[in-house]
CSV table of C-alpha atoms and ligand atoms in Angstrom, one decimal:
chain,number,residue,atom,x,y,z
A,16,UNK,CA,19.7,-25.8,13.4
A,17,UNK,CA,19.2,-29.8,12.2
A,18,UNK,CA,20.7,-30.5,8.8
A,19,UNK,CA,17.6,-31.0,7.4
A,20,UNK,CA,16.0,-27.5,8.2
A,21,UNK,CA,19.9,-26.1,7.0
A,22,UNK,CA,19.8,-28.0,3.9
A,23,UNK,CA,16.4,-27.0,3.2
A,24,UNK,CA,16.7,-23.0,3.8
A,25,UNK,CA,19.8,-22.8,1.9
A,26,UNK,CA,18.6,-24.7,-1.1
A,27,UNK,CA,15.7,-22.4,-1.2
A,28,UNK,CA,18.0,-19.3,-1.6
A,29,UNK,CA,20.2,-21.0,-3.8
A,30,UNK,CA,17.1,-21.1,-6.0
A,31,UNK,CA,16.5,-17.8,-5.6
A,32,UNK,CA,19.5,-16.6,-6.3
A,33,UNK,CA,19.2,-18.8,-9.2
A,34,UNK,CA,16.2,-17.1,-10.9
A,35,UNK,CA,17.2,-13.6,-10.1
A,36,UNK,CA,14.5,-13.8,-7.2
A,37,UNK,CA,16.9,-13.0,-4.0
A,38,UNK,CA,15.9,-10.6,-1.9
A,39,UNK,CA,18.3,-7.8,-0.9
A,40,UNK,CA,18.2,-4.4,1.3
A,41,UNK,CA,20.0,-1.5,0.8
A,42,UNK,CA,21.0,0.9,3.9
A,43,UNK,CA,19.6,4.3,4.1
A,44,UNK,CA,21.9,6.8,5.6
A,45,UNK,CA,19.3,10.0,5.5
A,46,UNK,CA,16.0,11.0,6.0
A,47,UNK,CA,13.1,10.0,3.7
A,48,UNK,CA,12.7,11.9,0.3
A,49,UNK,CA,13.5,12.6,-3.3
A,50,UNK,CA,17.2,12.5,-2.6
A,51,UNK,CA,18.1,9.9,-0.3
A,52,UNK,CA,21.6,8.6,0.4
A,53,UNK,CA,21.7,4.6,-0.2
A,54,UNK,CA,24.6,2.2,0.2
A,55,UNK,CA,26.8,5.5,0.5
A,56,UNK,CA,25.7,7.2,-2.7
A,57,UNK,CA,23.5,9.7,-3.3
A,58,UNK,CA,20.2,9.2,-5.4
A,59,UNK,CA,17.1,10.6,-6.9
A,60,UNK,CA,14.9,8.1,-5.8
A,61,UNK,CA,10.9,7.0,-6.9
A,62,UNK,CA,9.8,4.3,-4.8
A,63,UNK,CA,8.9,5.5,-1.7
A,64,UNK,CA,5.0,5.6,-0.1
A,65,UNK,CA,5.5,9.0,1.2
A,66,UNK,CA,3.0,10.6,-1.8
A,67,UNK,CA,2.6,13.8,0.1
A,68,UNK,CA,6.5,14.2,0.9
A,69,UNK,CA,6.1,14.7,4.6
A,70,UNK,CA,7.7,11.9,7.1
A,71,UNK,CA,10.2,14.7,7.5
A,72,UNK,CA,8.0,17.7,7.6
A,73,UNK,CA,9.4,19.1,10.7
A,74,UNK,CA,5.6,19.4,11.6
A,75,UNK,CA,5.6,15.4,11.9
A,76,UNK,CA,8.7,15.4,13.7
A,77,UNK,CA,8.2,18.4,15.8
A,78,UNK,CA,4.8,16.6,17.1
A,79,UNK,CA,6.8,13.5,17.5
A,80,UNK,CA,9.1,14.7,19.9
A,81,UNK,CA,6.3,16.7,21.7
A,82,UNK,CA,4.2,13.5,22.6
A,83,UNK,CA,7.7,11.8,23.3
A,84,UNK,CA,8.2,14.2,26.1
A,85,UNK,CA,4.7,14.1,27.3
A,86,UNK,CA,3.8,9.8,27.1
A,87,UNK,CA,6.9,8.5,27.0
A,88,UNK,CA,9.0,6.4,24.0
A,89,UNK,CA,6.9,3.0,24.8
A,90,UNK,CA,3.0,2.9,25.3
A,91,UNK,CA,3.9,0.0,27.5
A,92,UNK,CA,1.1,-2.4,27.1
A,93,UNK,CA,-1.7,-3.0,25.0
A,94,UNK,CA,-5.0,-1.0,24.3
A,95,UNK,CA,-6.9,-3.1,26.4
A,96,UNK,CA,-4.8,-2.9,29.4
A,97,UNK,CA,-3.2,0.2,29.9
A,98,UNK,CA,-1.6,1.2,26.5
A,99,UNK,CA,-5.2,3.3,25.2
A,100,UNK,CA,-3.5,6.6,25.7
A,101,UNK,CA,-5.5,10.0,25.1
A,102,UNK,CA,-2.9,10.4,22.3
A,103,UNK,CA,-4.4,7.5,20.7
A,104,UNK,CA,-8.2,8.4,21.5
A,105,UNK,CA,-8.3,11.9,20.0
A,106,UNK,CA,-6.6,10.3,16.6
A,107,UNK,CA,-9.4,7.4,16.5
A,108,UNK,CA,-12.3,10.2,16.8
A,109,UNK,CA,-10.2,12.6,14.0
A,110,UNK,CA,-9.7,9.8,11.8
A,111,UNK,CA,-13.3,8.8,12.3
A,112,UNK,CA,-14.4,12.2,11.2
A,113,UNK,CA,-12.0,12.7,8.1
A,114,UNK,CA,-13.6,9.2,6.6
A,115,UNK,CA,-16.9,10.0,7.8
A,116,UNK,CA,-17.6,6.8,9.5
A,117,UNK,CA,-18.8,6.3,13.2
A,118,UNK,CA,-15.8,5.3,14.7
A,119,UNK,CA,-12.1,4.3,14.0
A,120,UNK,CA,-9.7,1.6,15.7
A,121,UNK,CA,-5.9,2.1,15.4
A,122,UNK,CA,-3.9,-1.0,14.6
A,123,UNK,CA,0.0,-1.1,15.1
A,124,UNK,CA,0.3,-2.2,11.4
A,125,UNK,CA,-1.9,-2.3,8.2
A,126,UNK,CA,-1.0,-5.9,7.9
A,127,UNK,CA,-1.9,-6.3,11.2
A,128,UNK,CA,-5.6,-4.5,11.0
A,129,UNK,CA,-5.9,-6.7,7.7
A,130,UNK,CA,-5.7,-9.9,9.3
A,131,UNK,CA,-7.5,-8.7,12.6
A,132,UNK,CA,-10.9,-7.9,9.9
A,133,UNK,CA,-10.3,-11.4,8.4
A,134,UNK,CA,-10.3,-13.1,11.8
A,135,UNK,CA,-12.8,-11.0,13.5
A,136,UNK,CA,-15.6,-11.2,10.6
A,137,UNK,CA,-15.2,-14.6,9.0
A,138,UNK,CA,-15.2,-17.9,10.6
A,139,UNK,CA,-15.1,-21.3,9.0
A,140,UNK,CA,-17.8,-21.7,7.1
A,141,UNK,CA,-18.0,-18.5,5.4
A,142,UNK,CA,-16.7,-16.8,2.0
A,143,UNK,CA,-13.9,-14.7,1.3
A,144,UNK,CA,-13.8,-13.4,-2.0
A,145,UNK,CA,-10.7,-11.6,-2.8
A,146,UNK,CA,-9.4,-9.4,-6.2
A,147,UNK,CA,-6.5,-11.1,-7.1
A,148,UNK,CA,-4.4,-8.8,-7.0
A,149,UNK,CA,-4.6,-7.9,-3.4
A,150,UNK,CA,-1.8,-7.0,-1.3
A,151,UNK,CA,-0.6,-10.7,0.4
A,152,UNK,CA,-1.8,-8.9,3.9
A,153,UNK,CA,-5.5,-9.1,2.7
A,154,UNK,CA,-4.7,-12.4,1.2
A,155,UNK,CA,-3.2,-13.8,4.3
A,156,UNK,CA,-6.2,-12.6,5.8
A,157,UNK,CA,-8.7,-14.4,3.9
A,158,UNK,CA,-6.9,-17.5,4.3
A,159,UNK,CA,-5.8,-17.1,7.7
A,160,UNK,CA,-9.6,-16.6,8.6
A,161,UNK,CA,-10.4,-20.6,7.9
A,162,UNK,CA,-13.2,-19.7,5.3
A,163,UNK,CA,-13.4,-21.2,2.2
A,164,UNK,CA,-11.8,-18.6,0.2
A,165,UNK,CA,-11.7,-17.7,-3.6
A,166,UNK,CA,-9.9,-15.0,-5.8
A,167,UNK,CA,-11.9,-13.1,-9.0
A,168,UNK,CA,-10.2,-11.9,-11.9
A,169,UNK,CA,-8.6,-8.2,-11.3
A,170,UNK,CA,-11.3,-5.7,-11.2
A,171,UNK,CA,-14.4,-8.3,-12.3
A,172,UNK,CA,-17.3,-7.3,-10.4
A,173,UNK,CA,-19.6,-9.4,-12.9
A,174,UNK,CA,-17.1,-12.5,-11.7
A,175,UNK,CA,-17.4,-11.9,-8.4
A,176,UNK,CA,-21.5,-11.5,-8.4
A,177,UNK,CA,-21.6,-15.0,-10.5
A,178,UNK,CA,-19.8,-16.5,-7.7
A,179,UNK,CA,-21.6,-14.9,-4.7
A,180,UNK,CA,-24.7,-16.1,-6.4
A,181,UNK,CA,-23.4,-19.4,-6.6
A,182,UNK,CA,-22.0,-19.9,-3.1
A,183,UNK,CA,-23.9,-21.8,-0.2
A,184,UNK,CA,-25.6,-20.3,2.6
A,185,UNK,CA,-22.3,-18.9,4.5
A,186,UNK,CA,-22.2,-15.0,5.2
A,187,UNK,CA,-19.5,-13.5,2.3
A,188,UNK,CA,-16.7,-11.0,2.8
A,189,UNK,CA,-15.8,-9.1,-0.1
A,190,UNK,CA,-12.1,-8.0,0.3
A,191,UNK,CA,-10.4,-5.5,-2.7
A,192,UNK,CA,-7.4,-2.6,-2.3
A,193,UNK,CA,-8.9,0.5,-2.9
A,194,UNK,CA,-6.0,1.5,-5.4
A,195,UNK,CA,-3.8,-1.5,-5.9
A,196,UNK,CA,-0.1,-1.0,-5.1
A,197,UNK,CA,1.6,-2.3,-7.9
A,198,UNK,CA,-0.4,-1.7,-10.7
A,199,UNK,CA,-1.9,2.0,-9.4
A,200,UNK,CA,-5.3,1.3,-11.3
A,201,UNK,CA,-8.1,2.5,-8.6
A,202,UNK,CA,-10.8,-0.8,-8.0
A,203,UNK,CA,-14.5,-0.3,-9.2
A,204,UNK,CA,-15.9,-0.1,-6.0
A,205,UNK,CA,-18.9,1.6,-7.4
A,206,UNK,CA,-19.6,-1.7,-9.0
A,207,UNK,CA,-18.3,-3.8,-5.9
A,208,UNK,CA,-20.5,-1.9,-3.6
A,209,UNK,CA,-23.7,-2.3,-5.9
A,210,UNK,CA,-23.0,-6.0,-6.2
A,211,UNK,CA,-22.1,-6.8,-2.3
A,212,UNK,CA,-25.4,-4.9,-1.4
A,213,UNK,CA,-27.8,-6.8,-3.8
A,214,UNK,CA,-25.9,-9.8,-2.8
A,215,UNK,CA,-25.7,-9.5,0.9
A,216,UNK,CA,-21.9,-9.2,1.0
A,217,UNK,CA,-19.7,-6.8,3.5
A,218,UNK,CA,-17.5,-4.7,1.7
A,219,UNK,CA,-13.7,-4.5,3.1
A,220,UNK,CA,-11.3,-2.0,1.2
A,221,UNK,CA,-8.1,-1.6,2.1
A,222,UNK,CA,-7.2,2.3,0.9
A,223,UNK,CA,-3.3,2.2,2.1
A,224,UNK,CA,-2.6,4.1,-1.0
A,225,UNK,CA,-5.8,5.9,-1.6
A,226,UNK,CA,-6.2,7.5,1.5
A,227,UNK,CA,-4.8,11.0,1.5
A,228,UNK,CA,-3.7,11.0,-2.3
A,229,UNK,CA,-7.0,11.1,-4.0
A,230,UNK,CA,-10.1,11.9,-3.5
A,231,UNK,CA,-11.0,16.2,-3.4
A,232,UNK,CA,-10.2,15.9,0.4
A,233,UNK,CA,-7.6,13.3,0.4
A,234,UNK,CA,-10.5,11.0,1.9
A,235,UNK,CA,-8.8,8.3,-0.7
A,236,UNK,CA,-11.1,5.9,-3.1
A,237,UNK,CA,-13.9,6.2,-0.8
A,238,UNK,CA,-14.3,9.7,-1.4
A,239,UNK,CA,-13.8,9.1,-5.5
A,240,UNK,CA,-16.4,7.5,-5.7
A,241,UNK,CA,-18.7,8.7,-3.2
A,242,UNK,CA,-19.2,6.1,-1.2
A,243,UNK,CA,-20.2,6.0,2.5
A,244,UNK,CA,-20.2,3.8,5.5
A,245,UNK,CA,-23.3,1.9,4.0
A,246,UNK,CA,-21.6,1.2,0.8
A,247,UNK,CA,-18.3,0.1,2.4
A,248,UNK,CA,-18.9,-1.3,5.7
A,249,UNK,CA,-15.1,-1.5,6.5
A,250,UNK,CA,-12.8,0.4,5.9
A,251,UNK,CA,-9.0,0.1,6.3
A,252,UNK,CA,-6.4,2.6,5.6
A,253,UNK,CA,-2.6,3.0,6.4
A,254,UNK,CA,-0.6,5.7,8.5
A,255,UNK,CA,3.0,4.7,7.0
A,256,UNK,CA,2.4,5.6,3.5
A,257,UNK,CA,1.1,9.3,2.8
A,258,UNK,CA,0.5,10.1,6.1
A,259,UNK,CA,4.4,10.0,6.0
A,260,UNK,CA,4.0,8.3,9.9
A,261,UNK,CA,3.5,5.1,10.8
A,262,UNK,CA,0.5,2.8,12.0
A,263,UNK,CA,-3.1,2.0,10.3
A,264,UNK,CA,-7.0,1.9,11.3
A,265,UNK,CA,-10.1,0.6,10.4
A,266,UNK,CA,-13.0,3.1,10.3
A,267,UNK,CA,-16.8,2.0,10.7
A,268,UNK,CA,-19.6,1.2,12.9
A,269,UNK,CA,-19.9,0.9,16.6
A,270,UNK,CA,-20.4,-2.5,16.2
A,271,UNK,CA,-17.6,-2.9,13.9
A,272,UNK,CA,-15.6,-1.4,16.2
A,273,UNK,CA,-16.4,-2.8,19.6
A,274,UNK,CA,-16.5,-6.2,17.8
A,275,UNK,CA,-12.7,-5.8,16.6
A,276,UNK,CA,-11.8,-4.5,20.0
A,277,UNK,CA,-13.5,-7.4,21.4
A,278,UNK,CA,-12.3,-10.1,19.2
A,279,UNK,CA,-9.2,-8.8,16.6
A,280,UNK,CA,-6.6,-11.0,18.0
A,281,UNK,CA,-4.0,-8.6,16.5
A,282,UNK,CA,-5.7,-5.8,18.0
A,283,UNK,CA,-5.4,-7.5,21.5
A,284,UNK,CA,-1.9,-9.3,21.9
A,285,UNK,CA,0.0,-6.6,21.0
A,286,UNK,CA,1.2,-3.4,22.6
A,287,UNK,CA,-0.1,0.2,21.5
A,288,UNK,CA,1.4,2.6,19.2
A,289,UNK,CA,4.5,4.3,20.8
A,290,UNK,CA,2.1,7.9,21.7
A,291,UNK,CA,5.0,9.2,19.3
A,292,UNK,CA,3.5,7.6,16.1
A,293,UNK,CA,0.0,8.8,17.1
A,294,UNK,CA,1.3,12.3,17.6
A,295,UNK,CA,2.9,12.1,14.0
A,296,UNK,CA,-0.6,10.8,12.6
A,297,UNK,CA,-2.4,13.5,14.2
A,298,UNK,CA,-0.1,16.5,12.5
A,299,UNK,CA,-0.1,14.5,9.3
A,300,UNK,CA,-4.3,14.6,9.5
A,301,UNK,CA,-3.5,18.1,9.5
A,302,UNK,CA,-1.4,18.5,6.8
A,303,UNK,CA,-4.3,16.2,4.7
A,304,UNK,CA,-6.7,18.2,5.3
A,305,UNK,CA,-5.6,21.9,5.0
A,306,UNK,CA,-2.4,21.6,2.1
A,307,UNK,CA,-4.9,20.4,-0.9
A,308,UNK,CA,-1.7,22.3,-3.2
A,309,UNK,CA,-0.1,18.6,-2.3
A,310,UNK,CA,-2.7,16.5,-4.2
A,311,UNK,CA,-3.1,18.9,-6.9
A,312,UNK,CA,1.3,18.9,-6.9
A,313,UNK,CA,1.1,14.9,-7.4
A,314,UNK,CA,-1.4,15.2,-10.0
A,315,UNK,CA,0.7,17.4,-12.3
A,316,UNK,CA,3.9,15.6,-11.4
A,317,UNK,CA,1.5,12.1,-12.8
A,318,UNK,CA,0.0,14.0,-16.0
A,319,UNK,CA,3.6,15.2,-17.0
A,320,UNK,CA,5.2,11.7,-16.5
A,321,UNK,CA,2.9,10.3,-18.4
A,322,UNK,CA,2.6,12.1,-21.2
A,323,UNK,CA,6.4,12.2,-21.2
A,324,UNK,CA,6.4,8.8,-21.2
A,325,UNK,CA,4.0,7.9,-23.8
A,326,UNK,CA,6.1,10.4,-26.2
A,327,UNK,CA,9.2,8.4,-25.5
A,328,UNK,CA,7.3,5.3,-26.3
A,329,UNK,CA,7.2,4.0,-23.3
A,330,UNK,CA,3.9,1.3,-22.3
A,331,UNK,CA,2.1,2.7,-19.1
A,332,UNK,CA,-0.5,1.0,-17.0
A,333,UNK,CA,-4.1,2.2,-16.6
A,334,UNK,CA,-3.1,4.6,-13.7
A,335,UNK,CA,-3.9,7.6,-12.6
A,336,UNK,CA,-2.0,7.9,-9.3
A,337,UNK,CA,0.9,8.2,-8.0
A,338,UNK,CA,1.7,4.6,-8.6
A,339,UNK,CA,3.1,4.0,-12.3
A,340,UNK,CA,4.6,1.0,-13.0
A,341,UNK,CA,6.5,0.0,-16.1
A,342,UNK,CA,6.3,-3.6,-17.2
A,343,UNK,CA,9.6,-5.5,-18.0
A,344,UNK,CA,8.8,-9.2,-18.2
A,345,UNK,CA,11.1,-11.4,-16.2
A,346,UNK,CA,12.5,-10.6,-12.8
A,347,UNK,CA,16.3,-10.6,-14.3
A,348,UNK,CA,15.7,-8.3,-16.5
A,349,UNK,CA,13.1,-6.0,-14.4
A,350,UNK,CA,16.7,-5.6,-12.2
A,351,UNK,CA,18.8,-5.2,-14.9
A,352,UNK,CA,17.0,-2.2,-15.4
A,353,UNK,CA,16.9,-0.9,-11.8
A,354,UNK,CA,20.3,-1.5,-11.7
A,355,UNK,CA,21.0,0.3,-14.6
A,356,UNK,CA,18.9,3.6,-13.8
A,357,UNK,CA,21.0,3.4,-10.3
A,358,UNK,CA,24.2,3.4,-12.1
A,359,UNK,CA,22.8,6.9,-13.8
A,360,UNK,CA,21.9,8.1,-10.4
A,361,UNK,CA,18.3,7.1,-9.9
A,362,UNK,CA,16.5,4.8,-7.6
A,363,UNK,CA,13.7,2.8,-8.9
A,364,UNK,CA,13.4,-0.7,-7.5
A,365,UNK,CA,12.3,-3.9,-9.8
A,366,UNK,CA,9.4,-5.5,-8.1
A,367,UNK,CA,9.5,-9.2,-8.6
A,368,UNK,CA,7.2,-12.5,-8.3
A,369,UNK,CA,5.8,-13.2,-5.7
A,370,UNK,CA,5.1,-9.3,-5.0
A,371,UNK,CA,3.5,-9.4,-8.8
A,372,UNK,CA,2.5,-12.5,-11.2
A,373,UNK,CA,4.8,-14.3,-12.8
A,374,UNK,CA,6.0,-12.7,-16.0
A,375,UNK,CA,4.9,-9.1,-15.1
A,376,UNK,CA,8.1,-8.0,-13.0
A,377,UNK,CA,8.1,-4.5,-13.0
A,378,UNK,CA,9.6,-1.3,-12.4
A,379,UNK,CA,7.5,0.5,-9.6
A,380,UNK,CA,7.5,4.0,-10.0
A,381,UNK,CA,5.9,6.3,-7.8
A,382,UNK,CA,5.8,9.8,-7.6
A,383,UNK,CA,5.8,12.4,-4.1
A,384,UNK,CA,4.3,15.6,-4.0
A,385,UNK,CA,7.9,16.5,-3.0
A,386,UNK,CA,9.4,15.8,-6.3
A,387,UNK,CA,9.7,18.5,-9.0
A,388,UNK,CA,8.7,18.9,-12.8
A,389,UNK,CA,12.4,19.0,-13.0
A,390,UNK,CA,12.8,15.3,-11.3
A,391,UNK,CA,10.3,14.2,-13.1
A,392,UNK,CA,12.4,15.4,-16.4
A,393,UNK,CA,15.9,14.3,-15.4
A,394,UNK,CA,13.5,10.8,-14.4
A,395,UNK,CA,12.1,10.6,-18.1
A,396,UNK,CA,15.7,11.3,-19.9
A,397,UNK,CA,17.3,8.9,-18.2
A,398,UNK,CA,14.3,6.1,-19.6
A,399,UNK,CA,14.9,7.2,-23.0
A,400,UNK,CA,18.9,6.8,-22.4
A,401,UNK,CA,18.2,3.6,-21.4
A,402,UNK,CA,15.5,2.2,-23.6
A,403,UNK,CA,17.3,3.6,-26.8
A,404,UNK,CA,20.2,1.8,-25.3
A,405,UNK,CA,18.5,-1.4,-25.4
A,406,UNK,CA,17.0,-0.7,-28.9
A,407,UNK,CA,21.0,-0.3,-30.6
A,408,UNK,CA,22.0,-3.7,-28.5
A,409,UNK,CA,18.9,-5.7,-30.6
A,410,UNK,CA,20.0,-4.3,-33.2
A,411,UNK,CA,23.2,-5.2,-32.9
A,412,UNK,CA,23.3,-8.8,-32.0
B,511,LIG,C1,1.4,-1.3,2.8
B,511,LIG,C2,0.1,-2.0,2.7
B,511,LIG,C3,-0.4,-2.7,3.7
B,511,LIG,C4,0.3,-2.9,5.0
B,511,LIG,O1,0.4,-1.7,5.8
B,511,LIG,P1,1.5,-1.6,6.9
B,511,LIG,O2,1.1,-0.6,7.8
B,511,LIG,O3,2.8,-1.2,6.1
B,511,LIG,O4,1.7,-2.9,7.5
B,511,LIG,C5,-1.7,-3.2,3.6
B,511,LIG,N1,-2.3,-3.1,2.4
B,511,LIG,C6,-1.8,-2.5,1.4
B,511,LIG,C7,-2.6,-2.4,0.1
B,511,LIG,C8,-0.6,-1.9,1.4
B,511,LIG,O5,0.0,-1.4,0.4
């Protein structure tokens, strides 16, 4: 590497380091769940995607192994050469039907399918409109797609009419996260998908932590608000987080579809699914659709954390899924914190800038159908240890 590059990359982490913003990973030496065993200790942990507790359901894994056996470990091309195995075809049409759209497209990875929409529906020229606090994969879509491209104020579906009525003549993609990762808070896509129509915008939501969690059917924010193929024209939704698999979609028309196949370039330069993942997906559907007792497990688990929390004194945020974060402030002390709750046994990670905005570093709890009332408790008296901890230190110095 030339000095310069060197010099550059490790004054960058120096910085980091500096401002408590250096990245680290831990090593996970078991199999996802409540109790995972991390950097050789064992933990109670609340920050994985898995909502519905099943990427080990021995269903998942079982299926797994069976398509294994019968495709192979690899796919070994792409869809449109010969990686499009049956596998992958009967989990497009089931997927297609559980979202009640006309079609569905895997992808390899959400942030993938994310940036194969961008590319594939806007061109220079055009608008991207974007909630700003979208996951950086529908971000790096919008700007990856050359159009001119503009963030509205979290949840503002007044801002973003003002400024579809004020843009030019270009066609206008509307891009939002169904529920938004770290904050939980569900988007108004009621109000989004009144506003696109009268305005002639497309409607892209991105339901990675909708889909399968709410909803009566686990059809995600869609289905919470009623809304069909008409009133959200495209449709994206993730395989690695409650479908406890791995992998993602986009669900919509024919044209949609064909047109992504025909010009997604990170549909077509890439190689297919392992037949594995697909087989997971496709036992995972199952488990969405005929184990409701998992959705109704994770609301509990949510309406007892928060009410726990809120008589500990704790400040919540305006969710009511699986996602609750807590609020710190500054990325130091948002780890302080995580670090502290691991030292009592539980794993919560602090999610820093740029993940969130500056100032709003965060612990990101989230809760798995898995868990028990009892977690949950052991989870909330280890808060109030630690928050009336804090409390005797400012009153001590
Ligand atoms: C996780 C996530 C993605 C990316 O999905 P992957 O399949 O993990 O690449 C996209 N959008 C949102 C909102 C996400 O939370």
């Amino acid at each position: 590497m030339s000095d310069r590059f060197r010099q550059r990359l490790e004054r960058n982490l120096a910085e980091r380091e500096a401002n408590a913003l250096y990245r680290r990973r831990r090593i996970v030496d078991s199999a996802p769940g409540p109790r995972i065993r991390i950097d050789g200790r064992d933990v109670l942990a609340f920050c994985s995607n898995d909502y519905l507790g099943i990427a080990n359901d021995p269903r998942l894994v079982e299926a797994q192994c069976k398509a294994a056996r019968q495709y192979g470990a690899g796919s070994g091309a792409s869809h449109l050469v010969t990686g499009h195995l049956s596998i992958h075809h009967e989990l497009e049409e089931r997927l297609a039907a559980f979202t009640g759209r006309d079609r569905a497209l895997l992808f390899s990875t959400g942030y993938m399918a994310n940036l194969g929409i961008g590319s594939a529906l806007a061109k220079r020229g055009d608008h991207v409109f974007e909630d700003r606090l979208n996951h950086a994969s529908l971000l790096d879509a919008g700007l990856a797609s050359g159009a001119k491209f503009m963030r509205y104020a979290h949840a503002q579906a007044g801002e973003l009419e003002r400024h579809l009525i004020a843009r030019d003549s270009g066609a206008a993609l509307v891009m939002t996260d169904g529920v938004f990762s770290m904050d939980g808070d569900i988007a108004p896509l009621d109000e989004l998908a009144k506003v696109c129509r009268k305005k002639n915008a497309c409607l892209v939501v991105d339901d990675a932590h909708g889909l399968g969690v709410i909803g009566k059917n686990g059809g995600g924010s869609v289905e919470h608000f009623e809304l069909g193929q008409d009133d959200v024209p495209v449709l994206m939704g993730t395989l690695g987080k409650a479908f406890g698999s791995f992998g993602a979609f986009v669900a919509g028309s024919d044209t949609l579809i064909e047109s992504l196949i025909n010009t997604a370039r990170t549909y077509i330069y890439t190689t297919a699914l392992p037949a594995a993942v697909a087989g997971a997906s496709l036992a995972a559907l199952k488990i969405i659709e005929s184990e409701p007792e998992r959705r109704e497990q994770l609301r509990q688990l949510v309406t007892h954390f928060r009410q726990g929390a809120i008589s500990i004194g704790l400040e919540l945020m305006d969710s009511f899924t699986p996602i609750q974060p807590i609020v710190v402030g500054n990325a130091r002390d948002a780890l302080r914190y995580s670090d502290t709750l691991l030292e009592k046994g539980i794993l919560v990670t602090a999610i820093r800038p740029p993940t969130v905005p500056e100032g709003t570093a965060r612990l990101r709890i989230t809760f798995s159908a898995s868990h028990t009332q009892a977690d949950v408790d052991r989870l909330l008296n280890t808060l109030s240890e630690i928050s009336q901890g804090n409390g005797q230190d400012e009153q001590a110095s």
